PDB file of C-alpha atoms in Angstrom:
ATOM      1  CA  MET A   1     -29.794 -50.888   0.751  1.00 70.00           C
ATOM      2  CA  PRO A   2     -27.893 -50.009   4.291  1.00 87.00           C
ATOM      3  CA  GLU A   3     -30.278 -50.936   6.781  1.00 95.00           C
ATOM      4  CA  GLY A   4     -31.105 -48.976   9.765  1.00 96.00           C
ATOM      5  CA  ASP A   5     -28.630 -50.405  12.206  1.00 97.00           C
ATOM      6  CA  THR A   6     -25.770 -49.560   9.491  1.00 96.00           C
ATOM      7  CA  VAL A   7     -26.792 -46.282   9.334  1.00 97.00           C
ATOM      8  CA  TRP A   8     -27.035 -45.098  12.791  1.00 97.00           C
ATOM      9  CA  GLN A   9     -23.202 -46.522  12.702  1.00 97.00           C
ATOM     10  CA  VAL A  10     -22.492 -44.123   9.991  1.00 97.00           C
ATOM     11  CA  ALA A  11     -24.666 -41.451  11.725  1.00 98.00           C
ATOM     12  CA  HIS A  12     -22.591 -42.082  14.923  1.00 98.00           C
ATOM     13  CA  ARG A  13     -18.692 -42.022  13.005  1.00 98.00           C
ATOM     14  CA  LEU A  14     -19.799 -38.395  11.462  1.00 98.00           C
ATOM     15  CA  HIS A  15     -21.063 -37.560  15.062  1.00 98.00           C
ATOM     16  CA  GLU A  16     -17.748 -38.515  16.960  1.00 98.00           C
ATOM     17  CA  ALA A  17     -15.376 -36.947  14.302  1.00 98.00           C
ATOM     18  CA  LEU A  18     -18.196 -33.884  13.595  1.00 98.00           C
ATOM     19  CA  ALA A  19     -20.054 -32.494  16.307  1.00 98.00           C
ATOM     20  CA  GLY A  20     -18.827 -29.788  17.694  1.00 98.00           C
ATOM     21  CA  ARG A  21     -16.187 -28.714  15.953  1.00 98.00           C
ATOM     22  CA  VAL A  22     -15.834 -25.623  13.601  1.00 98.00           C
ATOM     23  CA  LEU A  23     -15.560 -26.583   9.838  1.00 98.00           C
ATOM     24  CA  THR A  24     -12.515 -25.512   7.968  1.00 98.00           C
ATOM     25  CA  ARG A  25     -13.757 -27.218   4.093  1.00 98.00           C
ATOM     26  CA  ALA A  26     -17.114 -27.552   3.489  1.00 97.00           C
ATOM     27  CA  ASP A  27     -17.621 -28.679  -0.941  1.00 97.00           C
ATOM     28  CA  LEU A  28     -21.208 -29.424  -1.636  1.00 98.00           C
ATOM     29  CA  ARG A  29     -20.662 -31.300  -5.374  1.00 97.00           C
ATOM     30  CA  VAL A  30     -24.177 -31.350  -6.342  1.00 94.00           C
ATOM     31  CA  PRO A  31     -25.083 -27.922  -8.636  1.00 94.00           C
ATOM     32  CA  ARG A  32     -28.030 -26.825  -6.736  1.00 94.00           C
ATOM     33  CA  PHE A  33     -25.532 -26.231  -3.599  1.00 96.00           C
ATOM     34  CA  ALA A  34     -22.509 -25.652  -5.519  1.00 93.00           C
ATOM     35  CA  THR A  35     -22.401 -22.368  -4.259  1.00 95.00           C
ATOM     36  CA  ALA A  36     -23.340 -22.833   0.029  1.00 96.00           C
ATOM     37  CA  ASP A  37     -20.873 -21.874   1.964  1.00 95.00           C
ATOM     38  CA  LEU A  38     -20.751 -23.417   5.334  1.00 98.00           C
ATOM     39  CA  THR A  39     -17.634 -22.650   6.640  1.00 98.00           C
ATOM     40  CA  GLY A  40     -16.702 -21.338   9.784  1.00 98.00           C
ATOM     41  CA  ARG A  41     -20.058 -22.621  11.224  1.00 98.00           C
ATOM     42  CA  ALA A  42     -20.059 -25.645  13.699  1.00 98.00           C
ATOM     43  CA  VAL A  43     -21.989 -29.028  13.240  1.00 98.00           C
ATOM     44  CA  LEU A  44     -24.164 -29.578  15.884  1.00 98.00           C
ATOM     45  CA  ASP A  45     -24.758 -32.827  15.497  1.00 98.00           C
ATOM     46  CA  VAL A  46     -25.274 -35.499  13.157  1.00 98.00           C
ATOM     47  CA  THR A  47     -28.773 -37.670  13.816  1.00 98.00           C
ATOM     48  CA  PRO A  48     -29.933 -40.658  11.846  1.00 97.00           C
ATOM     49  CA  ARG A  49     -33.722 -41.107  11.270  1.00 97.00           C
ATOM     50  CA  GLY A  50     -34.627 -44.192   9.952  1.00 95.00           C
ATOM     51  CA  LYS A  51     -32.412 -45.293   6.603  1.00 95.00           C
ATOM     52  CA  HIS A  52     -31.649 -40.651   6.567  1.00 97.00           C
ATOM     53  CA  LEU A  53     -28.664 -39.029   7.727  1.00 98.00           C
ATOM     54  CA  LEU A  54     -29.347 -35.744   9.374  1.00 98.00           C
ATOM     55  CA  THR A  55     -26.101 -33.216   9.713  1.00 98.00           C
ATOM     56  CA  ARG A  56     -27.556 -30.632  11.873  1.00 98.00           C
ATOM     57  CA  ILE A  57     -25.575 -27.219  11.562  1.00 98.00           C
ATOM     58  CA  ASP A  58     -25.244 -24.077  12.939  1.00 98.00           C
ATOM     59  CA  GLY A  59     -27.238 -21.519  11.821  1.00 97.00           C
ATOM     60  CA  GLY A  60     -30.357 -23.832  11.620  1.00 98.00           C
ATOM     61  CA  LEU A  61     -29.204 -25.592   8.585  1.00 98.00           C
ATOM     62  CA  THR A  62     -29.777 -28.937   8.153  1.00 98.00           C
ATOM     63  CA  LEU A  63     -27.358 -31.490   5.276  1.00 98.00           C
ATOM     64  CA  HIS A  64     -29.939 -34.185   4.699  1.00 98.00           C
ATOM     65  CA  SER A  65     -28.685 -37.573   3.071  1.00 98.00           C
ATOM     66  CA  HIS A  66     -29.473 -40.986   2.405  1.00 97.00           C
ATOM     67  CA  LEU A  67     -26.801 -43.956   1.136  1.00 95.00           C
ATOM     68  CA  ARG A  68     -29.399 -45.814  -0.986  1.00 92.00           C
ATOM     69  CA  MET A  69     -27.866 -48.841  -2.543  1.00 89.00           C
ATOM     70  CA  ASP A  70     -24.139 -47.180  -3.150  1.00 92.00           C
ATOM     71  CA  GLY A  71     -23.436 -44.231  -0.892  1.00 96.00           C
ATOM     72  CA  ALA A  72     -21.161 -44.193   1.637  1.00 97.00           C
ATOM     73  CA  TRP A  73     -19.824 -41.758   4.304  1.00 98.00           C
ATOM     74  CA  LYS A  74     -15.584 -42.111   4.675  1.00 98.00           C
ATOM     75  CA  VAL A  75     -14.121 -40.298   7.749  1.00 98.00           C
ATOM     76  CA  TYR A  76     -10.419 -39.535   7.907  1.00 98.00           C
ATOM     77  CA  ALA A  77      -7.644 -37.512   9.500  1.00 98.00           C
ATOM     78  CA  THR A  78      -7.666 -34.320   7.878  1.00 98.00           C
ATOM     79  CA  GLY A  79      -5.322 -34.167   5.548  1.00 97.00           C
ATOM     80  CA  GLU A  80      -5.112 -37.800   4.936  1.00 97.00           C
ATOM     81  CA  ARG A  81      -5.552 -39.518   1.363  1.00 96.00           C
ATOM     82  CA  PRO A  82      -9.438 -40.360   1.162  1.00 96.00           C
ATOM     83  CA  ARG A  83      -9.602 -43.970  -0.279  1.00 95.00           C
ATOM     84  CA  GLY A  84     -13.827 -44.452  -0.619  1.00 94.00           C
ATOM     85  CA  GLY A  85     -13.463 -44.361  -4.447  1.00 95.00           C
ATOM     86  CA  PRO A  86     -12.047 -41.915  -7.420  1.00 96.00           C
ATOM     87  CA  GLY A  87     -12.960 -38.576  -6.665  1.00 96.00           C
ATOM     88  CA  HIS A  88     -15.050 -38.032  -8.837  1.00 96.00           C
ATOM     89  CA  GLN A  89     -17.595 -39.931  -6.963  1.00 97.00           C
ATOM     90  CA  ILE A  90     -17.479 -37.375  -3.692  1.00 98.00           C
ATOM     91  CA  ARG A  91     -20.485 -35.476  -3.872  1.00 97.00           C
ATOM     92  CA  ALA A  92     -20.054 -33.770  -0.372  1.00 98.00           C
ATOM     93  CA  ILE A  93     -16.779 -32.694   1.636  1.00 98.00           C
ATOM     94  CA  LEU A  94     -17.114 -31.560   5.260  1.00 98.00           C
ATOM     95  CA  GLY A  95     -14.532 -31.256   7.140  1.00 98.00           C
ATOM     96  CA  ASN A  96     -12.504 -29.321  10.463  1.00 98.00           C
ATOM     97  CA  GLU A  97      -8.847 -29.010  11.923  1.00 98.00           C
ATOM     98  CA  ARG A  98      -8.940 -33.032  13.231  1.00 98.00           C
ATOM     99  CA  TYR A  99     -11.245 -34.718  11.059  1.00 98.00           C
ATOM    100  CA  THR A 100     -12.890 -34.806   7.000  1.00 98.00           C
ATOM    101  CA  ALA A 101     -15.914 -36.490   6.101  1.00 98.00           C
ATOM    102  CA  TYR A 102     -16.187 -37.833   1.863  1.00 98.00           C
ATOM    103  CA  GLY A 103     -19.486 -38.746   1.183  1.00 98.00           C
ATOM    104  CA  TYR A 104     -19.876 -40.584  -1.961  1.00 98.00           C
ATOM    105  CA  ARG A 105     -21.881 -41.763  -4.797  1.00 97.00           C
ATOM    106  CA  LEU A 106     -24.689 -39.783  -2.596  1.00 97.00           C
ATOM    107  CA  PRO A 107     -28.158 -40.344  -4.201  1.00 96.00           C
ATOM    108  CA  VAL A 108     -29.827 -37.428  -2.049  1.00 97.00           C
ATOM    109  CA  LEU A 109     -27.821 -34.378  -0.685  1.00 97.00           C
ATOM    110  CA  GLU A 110     -30.077 -31.801  -0.196  1.00 97.00           C
ATOM    111  CA  LEU A 111     -29.138 -28.401   2.399  1.00 98.00           C
ATOM    112  CA  ILE A 112     -32.548 -27.631   4.014  1.00 98.00           C
ATOM    113  CA  ARG A 113     -33.759 -25.745   7.206  1.00 98.00           C
ATOM    114  CA  THR A 114     -33.249 -27.640  10.315  1.00 98.00           C
ATOM    115  CA  ALA A 115     -37.238 -26.304  10.903  1.00 98.00           C
ATOM    116  CA  GLU A 116     -38.029 -27.872   7.651  1.00 97.00           C
ATOM    117  CA  GLU A 117     -36.615 -31.502   8.391  1.00 98.00           C
ATOM    118  CA  SER A 118     -40.046 -32.716   8.573  1.00 97.00           C
ATOM    119  CA  GLY A 119     -39.780 -32.022   4.590  1.00 97.00           C
ATOM    120  CA  ALA A 120     -37.858 -34.784   3.932  1.00 97.00           C
ATOM    121  CA  VAL A 121     -38.428 -37.411   7.394  1.00 97.00           C
ATOM    122  CA  GLY A 122     -41.745 -36.255   8.439  1.00 96.00           C
ATOM    123  CA  HIS A 123     -43.410 -39.503   6.662  1.00 96.00           C
ATOM    124  CA  LEU A 124     -41.295 -42.266   8.098  1.00 97.00           C
ATOM    125  CA  GLY A 125     -42.451 -44.059  10.799  1.00 97.00           C
ATOM    126  CA  PRO A 126     -41.711 -44.921  14.084  1.00 97.00           C
ATOM    127  CA  ASP A 127     -37.597 -45.347  14.211  1.00 97.00           C
ATOM    128  CA  LEU A 128     -36.750 -48.527  15.452  1.00 97.00           C
ATOM    129  CA  LEU A 129     -33.401 -46.866  16.976  1.00 97.00           C
ATOM    130  CA  GLY A 130     -34.705 -43.286  17.612  1.00 95.00           C
ATOM    131  CA  PRO A 131     -36.103 -41.449  20.252  1.00 92.00           C
ATOM    132  CA  ASP A 132     -39.843 -41.514  18.991  1.00 85.00           C
ATOM    133  CA  TRP A 133     -39.680 -45.166  18.910  1.00 96.00           C
ATOM    134  CA  ASP A 134     -43.681 -46.126  19.753  1.00 97.00           C
ATOM    135  CA  PRO A 135     -44.383 -49.837  19.360  1.00 98.00           C
ATOM    136  CA  GLU A 136     -47.761 -49.515  19.655  1.00 98.00           C
ATOM    137  CA  GLU A 137     -48.059 -46.931  16.313  1.00 98.00           C
ATOM    138  CA  ALA A 138     -45.672 -49.490  14.679  1.00 98.00           C
ATOM    139  CA  VAL A 139     -47.978 -52.292  14.829  1.00 98.00           C
ATOM    140  CA  ARG A 140     -51.030 -50.126  14.171  1.00 98.00           C
ATOM    141  CA  ARG A 141     -48.866 -49.031  11.183  1.00 98.00           C
ATOM    142  CA  LEU A 142     -47.757 -52.561   9.542  1.00 98.00           C
ATOM    143  CA  LEU A 143     -51.141 -53.654   9.926  1.00 98.00           C
ATOM    144  CA  ALA A 144     -53.048 -50.515   8.281  1.00 97.00           C
ATOM    145  CA  ASP A 145     -53.671 -52.690   4.324  1.00 98.00           C
ATOM    146  CA  PRO A 146     -54.696 -56.183   5.533  1.00 98.00           C
ATOM    147  CA  SER A 147     -54.253 -57.077   2.533  1.00 98.00           C
ATOM    148  CA  ARG A 148     -50.960 -56.028   1.920  1.00 97.00           C
ATOM    149  CA  PRO A 149     -47.627 -59.046   1.981  1.00 97.00           C
ATOM    150  CA  LEU A 150     -45.926 -58.776   5.049  1.00 98.00           C
ATOM    151  CA  GLY A 151     -42.261 -58.795   3.703  1.00 97.00           C
ATOM    152  CA  GLU A 152     -43.692 -55.512   1.666  1.00 97.00           C
ATOM    153  CA  ALA A 153     -45.101 -53.957   4.908  1.00 98.00           C
ATOM    154  CA  LEU A 154     -41.957 -54.415   6.878  1.00 98.00           C
ATOM    155  CA  LEU A 155     -39.802 -52.966   4.082  1.00 97.00           C
ATOM    156  CA  ASP A 156     -42.414 -49.690   4.146  1.00 97.00           C
ATOM    157  CA  GLN A 157     -40.320 -47.357   5.883  1.00 97.00           C
ATOM    158  CA  ARG A 158     -43.677 -45.361   6.452  1.00 97.00           C
ATOM    159  CA  ASN A 159     -44.575 -48.156   8.855  1.00 97.00           C
ATOM    160  CA  LEU A 160     -41.114 -48.914  10.549  1.00 95.00           C
ATOM    161  CA  ALA A 161     -38.280 -46.722   9.661  1.00 97.00           C
ATOM    162  CA  GLY A 162     -34.980 -48.723   9.508  1.00 96.00           C
ATOM    163  CA  ILE A 163     -36.233 -52.570   8.293  1.00 97.00           C
ATOM    164  CA  GLY A 164     -34.248 -53.561   4.777  1.00 95.00           C
ATOM    165  CA  ASN A 165     -33.937 -56.658   2.936  1.00 95.00           C
ATOM    166  CA  VAL A 166     -31.902 -58.633   5.528  1.00 97.00           C
ATOM    167  CA  TYR A 167     -34.244 -57.665   8.438  1.00 97.00           C
ATOM    168  CA  LYS A 168     -37.260 -58.734   6.273  1.00 97.00           C
ATOM    169  CA  SER A 169     -36.190 -61.780   5.443  1.00 97.00           C
ATOM    170  CA  GLU A 170     -34.529 -62.355   8.890  1.00 98.00           C
ATOM    171  CA  LEU A 171     -37.856 -61.398  10.636  1.00 98.00           C
ATOM    172  CA  ALA A 172     -40.415 -63.395   8.761  1.00 98.00           C
ATOM    173  CA  PHE A 173     -38.252 -67.128   9.188  1.00 98.00           C
ATOM    174  CA  LEU A 174     -38.515 -65.956  13.099  1.00 98.00           C
ATOM    175  CA  ALA A 175     -41.964 -65.745  13.051  1.00 97.00           C
ATOM    176  CA  ALA A 176     -42.187 -69.359  11.347  1.00 97.00           C
ATOM    177  CA  VAL A 177     -44.715 -66.870   8.402  1.00 98.00           C
ATOM    178  CA  SER A 178     -44.232 -66.354   4.809  1.00 97.00           C
ATOM    179  CA  PRO A 179     -43.202 -63.301   3.604  1.00 97.00           C
ATOM    180  CA  TRP A 180     -46.009 -63.771   1.790  1.00 97.00           C
ATOM    181  CA  LEU A 181     -49.039 -63.797   3.734  1.00 97.00           C
ATOM    182  CA  PRO A 182     -51.211 -61.414   3.977  1.00 98.00           C
ATOM    183  CA  VAL A 183     -50.795 -59.112   7.613  1.00 98.00           C
ATOM    184  CA  GLY A 184     -54.392 -59.448   7.856  1.00 97.00           C
ATOM    185  CA  GLU A 185     -54.016 -63.363   8.414  1.00 97.00           C
ATOM    186  CA  LEU A 186     -51.197 -63.274  11.293  1.00 97.00           C
ATOM    187  CA  ALA A 187     -52.044 -64.400  14.087  1.00 97.00           C
ATOM    188  CA  PRO A 188     -53.084 -61.211  16.769  1.00 97.00           C
ATOM    189  CA  ASP A 189     -50.265 -62.149  19.018  1.00 97.00           C
ATOM    190  CA  LEU A 190     -47.374 -61.803  15.953  1.00 98.00           C
ATOM    191  CA  PRO A 191     -47.445 -58.299  14.741  1.00 98.00           C
ATOM    192  CA  PRO A 192     -46.381 -56.830  18.736  1.00 98.00           C
ATOM    193  CA  ARG A 193     -43.959 -59.697  18.756  1.00 98.00           C
ATOM    194  CA  LEU A 194     -41.992 -58.970  15.638  1.00 98.00           C
ATOM    195  CA  VAL A 195     -42.325 -55.131  16.449  1.00 98.00           C
ATOM    196  CA  ALA A 196     -40.297 -55.768  19.026  1.00 98.00           C
ATOM    197  CA  THR A 197     -38.239 -58.125  17.821  1.00 98.00           C
ATOM    198  CA  ALA A 198     -37.261 -56.100  15.539  1.00 98.00           C
ATOM    199  CA  HIS A 199     -36.495 -53.190  17.925  1.00 98.00           C
ATOM    200  CA  ARG A 200     -34.111 -56.018  19.779  1.00 97.00           C
ATOM    201  CA  LEU A 201     -32.203 -56.836  17.033  1.00 97.00           C
ATOM    202  CA  LEU A 202     -31.288 -53.087  15.436  1.00 97.00           C
ATOM    203  CA  GLU A 203     -30.379 -52.721  19.416  1.00 97.00           C
ATOM    204  CA  ALA A 204     -28.645 -55.677  19.246  1.00 96.00           C
ATOM    205  CA  ASN A 205     -26.939 -55.015  15.993  1.00 96.00           C
ATOM    206  CA  LYS A 206     -26.296 -51.187  15.821  1.00 96.00           C
ATOM    207  CA  ASP A 207     -22.696 -51.990  18.154  1.00 93.00           C
ATOM    208  CA  ARG A 208     -21.336 -54.981  16.014  1.00 92.00           C
ATOM    209  CA  PRO A 209     -18.999 -54.716  13.116  1.00 87.00           C
ATOM    210  CA  ASP A 210     -20.640 -57.601  11.601  1.00 90.00           C
ATOM    211  CA  ARG A 211     -24.658 -58.013  12.193  1.00 94.00           C
ATOM    212  CA  ARG A 212     -26.235 -61.202  13.667  1.00 95.00           C
ATOM    213  CA  THR A 213     -29.984 -62.406  14.187  1.00 96.00           C
ATOM    214  CA  THR A 214     -29.053 -66.132  15.125  1.00 95.00           C
ATOM    215  CA  THR A 215     -27.735 -67.000  18.099  1.00 90.00           C
ATOM    216  CA  THR A 216     -25.254 -70.446  16.911  1.00 83.00           C
ATOM    217  CA  ARG A 217     -21.781 -69.843  16.351  1.00 79.00           C
ATOM    218  CA  ARG A 218     -21.089 -71.858  14.102  1.00 81.00           C
ATOM    219  CA  PRO A 219     -18.555 -69.701  11.366  1.00 82.00           C
ATOM    220  CA  GLY A 220     -20.749 -69.031   8.297  1.00 82.00           C
ATOM    221  CA  THR A 221     -24.072 -68.730   9.943  1.00 90.00           C
ATOM    222  CA  PRO A 222     -24.668 -65.175  11.740  1.00 95.00           C
ATOM    223  CA  LEU A 223     -27.966 -65.000  10.029  1.00 97.00           C
ATOM    224  CA  HIS A 224     -31.249 -67.451   9.152  1.00 97.00           C
ATOM    225  CA  VAL A 225     -31.834 -67.385   5.543  1.00 97.00           C
ATOM    226  CA  TYR A 226     -30.401 -63.989   4.172  1.00 97.00           C
ATOM    227  CA  GLY A 227     -27.928 -64.745   1.494  1.00 96.00           C
ATOM    228  CA  ARG A 228     -28.209 -68.703   2.424  1.00 96.00           C
ATOM    229  CA  GLU A 229     -29.661 -69.926  -1.165  1.00 96.00           C
ATOM    230  CA  GLY A 230     -29.414 -73.483  -1.850  1.00 96.00           C
ATOM    231  CA  ARG A 231     -28.424 -74.017   1.761  1.00 96.00           C
ATOM    232  CA  PRO A 232     -29.982 -76.254   5.254  1.00 96.00           C
ATOM    233  CA  CYS A 233     -31.799 -73.819   7.150  1.00 96.00           C
ATOM    234  CA  LEU A 234     -30.735 -73.972  10.275  1.00 94.00           C
ATOM    235  CA  ARG A 235     -33.996 -75.098  12.119  1.00 94.00           C
ATOM    236  CA  CYS A 236     -34.823 -77.860  10.117  1.00 96.00           C
ATOM    237  CA  GLY A 237     -32.696 -78.816   7.361  1.00 96.00           C
ATOM    238  CA  ALA A 238     -34.694 -78.248   4.343  1.00 97.00           C
ATOM    239  CA  ALA A 239     -33.082 -75.711   1.825  1.00 97.00           C
ATOM    240  CA  VAL A 240     -33.360 -72.423   1.762  1.00 97.00           C
ATOM    241  CA  ARG A 241     -35.288 -70.619  -1.033  1.00 97.00           C
ATOM    242  CA  LYS A 242     -35.258 -66.896  -2.934  1.00 96.00           C
ATOM    243  CA  ALA A 243     -37.805 -65.661  -4.723  1.00 95.00           C
ATOM    244  CA  GLU A 244     -38.854 -61.556  -6.114  1.00 92.00           C
ATOM    245  CA  LEU A 245     -41.332 -59.727  -3.665  1.00 90.00           C
ATOM    246  CA  GLY A 246     -42.109 -56.700  -5.386  1.00 84.00           C
ATOM    247  CA  ASP A 247     -39.307 -55.306  -6.901  1.00 83.00           C
ATOM    248  CA  ARG A 248     -36.450 -56.936  -3.843  1.00 88.00           C
ATOM    249  CA  VAL A 249     -35.537 -60.417  -3.287  1.00 92.00           C
ATOM    250  CA  THR A 250     -36.409 -62.410  -0.335  1.00 95.00           C
ATOM    251  CA  TYR A 251     -35.349 -65.801   1.801  1.00 97.00           C
ATOM    252  CA  TRP A 252     -37.475 -67.864   3.273  1.00 97.00           C
ATOM    253  CA  CYS A 253     -37.306 -71.688   4.567  1.00 97.00           C
ATOM    254  CA  PRO A 254     -40.451 -73.587   2.806  1.00 96.00           C
ATOM    255  CA  ALA A 255     -40.582 -75.967   5.638  1.00 96.00           C
ATOM    256  CA  CYS A 256     -40.453 -73.745   8.384  1.00 96.00           C
ATOM    257  CA  GLN A 257     -42.753 -70.866   7.273  1.00 97.00           C
ATOM    258  CA  ARG A 258     -46.257 -70.883   6.740  1.00 94.00           C
ATOM    259  CA  GLY A 259     -48.773 -69.417   4.141  1.00 93.00           C
ATOM    260  CA  PRO A 260     -48.044 -68.510   0.572  1.00 92.00           C
ATOM    261  CA  ARG A 261     -44.651 -69.149  -1.443  1.00 86.00           C
ATOM    262  CA  GLY A 262     -43.076 -66.978  -3.979  1.00 81.00           C
ATOM    263  CA  GLU A 263     -41.640 -68.413  -7.621  1.00 74.00           C
ATOM    264  CA  SER A 264     -38.032 -69.459  -6.825  1.00 68.00           C
ATOM    265  CA  THR A 265     -35.473 -66.943  -8.665  1.00 60.00           C
ATOM    266  CA  GLY A 266     -32.162 -67.672 -10.240  1.00 49.00           C
ATOM    267  CA  PRO A 267     -28.402 -65.681  -9.155  1.00 43.00           C
ATOM    268  CA  ARG A 268     -29.086 -62.288  -9.089  1.00 38.00           C
ATOM    269  CA  ARG A 269     -27.391 -59.306  -7.144  1.00 35.00           C
ATOM    270  CA  THR A 270     -29.418 -58.050  -4.032  1.00 33.00           C
ATOM    271  CA  GLY A 271     -29.548 -55.546  -2.233  1.00 36.00           C
ATOM    272  CA  GLY A 272     -30.127 -54.975   1.907  1.00 38.00           C
TER     273      GLY A 272
END
């Protein structure tokens, strides 16, 4: 699943292509909204909210979408052949005289009133890349359930909006604690530092084509632990391990990160 910085980049591309321009083509290929006619309306803006995308349209409408694991928005010059996948995977088309955006494999696509956006995204915690970012509130939410493992608390979008599986693993490593450690056992100074690091990393990566959490420039080392099972830890040299945490996998260094350990798993397909 895309992280918040990836969704921010998608929103930025869509905003550049659509905002301030009148729709000459609009096709929502989901039964509930198939008859909605948005042509002739201007797109006002495209705003990310955590991992959600809000395309606001003249007349008080918002097209709400979420990429989850396989969804994607692709932008092409109008008239150019789209190449994001087979035509039957297209769920939405928004076009103007210059650009056309195609939404592929979108598991969430709904047309709602802009005034009612809170029904779609109101449950989210402070957005790490949004204007509502509030580190103190993020810390409060993160610690609300002291018995909850850190990794699960970081992934919960009701705590911090925008963290996915990659940042979950990387943040726990940078904090030198196990993703299975209950948040109530974190040192008092650690939650504010974790939240600040999360904000810094997503801000740093939102404009980069390739995500990086390390400072080393050695080839093949953009991340500390994520996706590096069996390879040496960049800090201590111990073998990085992978295990399940909830319904997701996590990566960690058993030597650098204190706290409980997960049971290692074999190779499997993972998502961020």
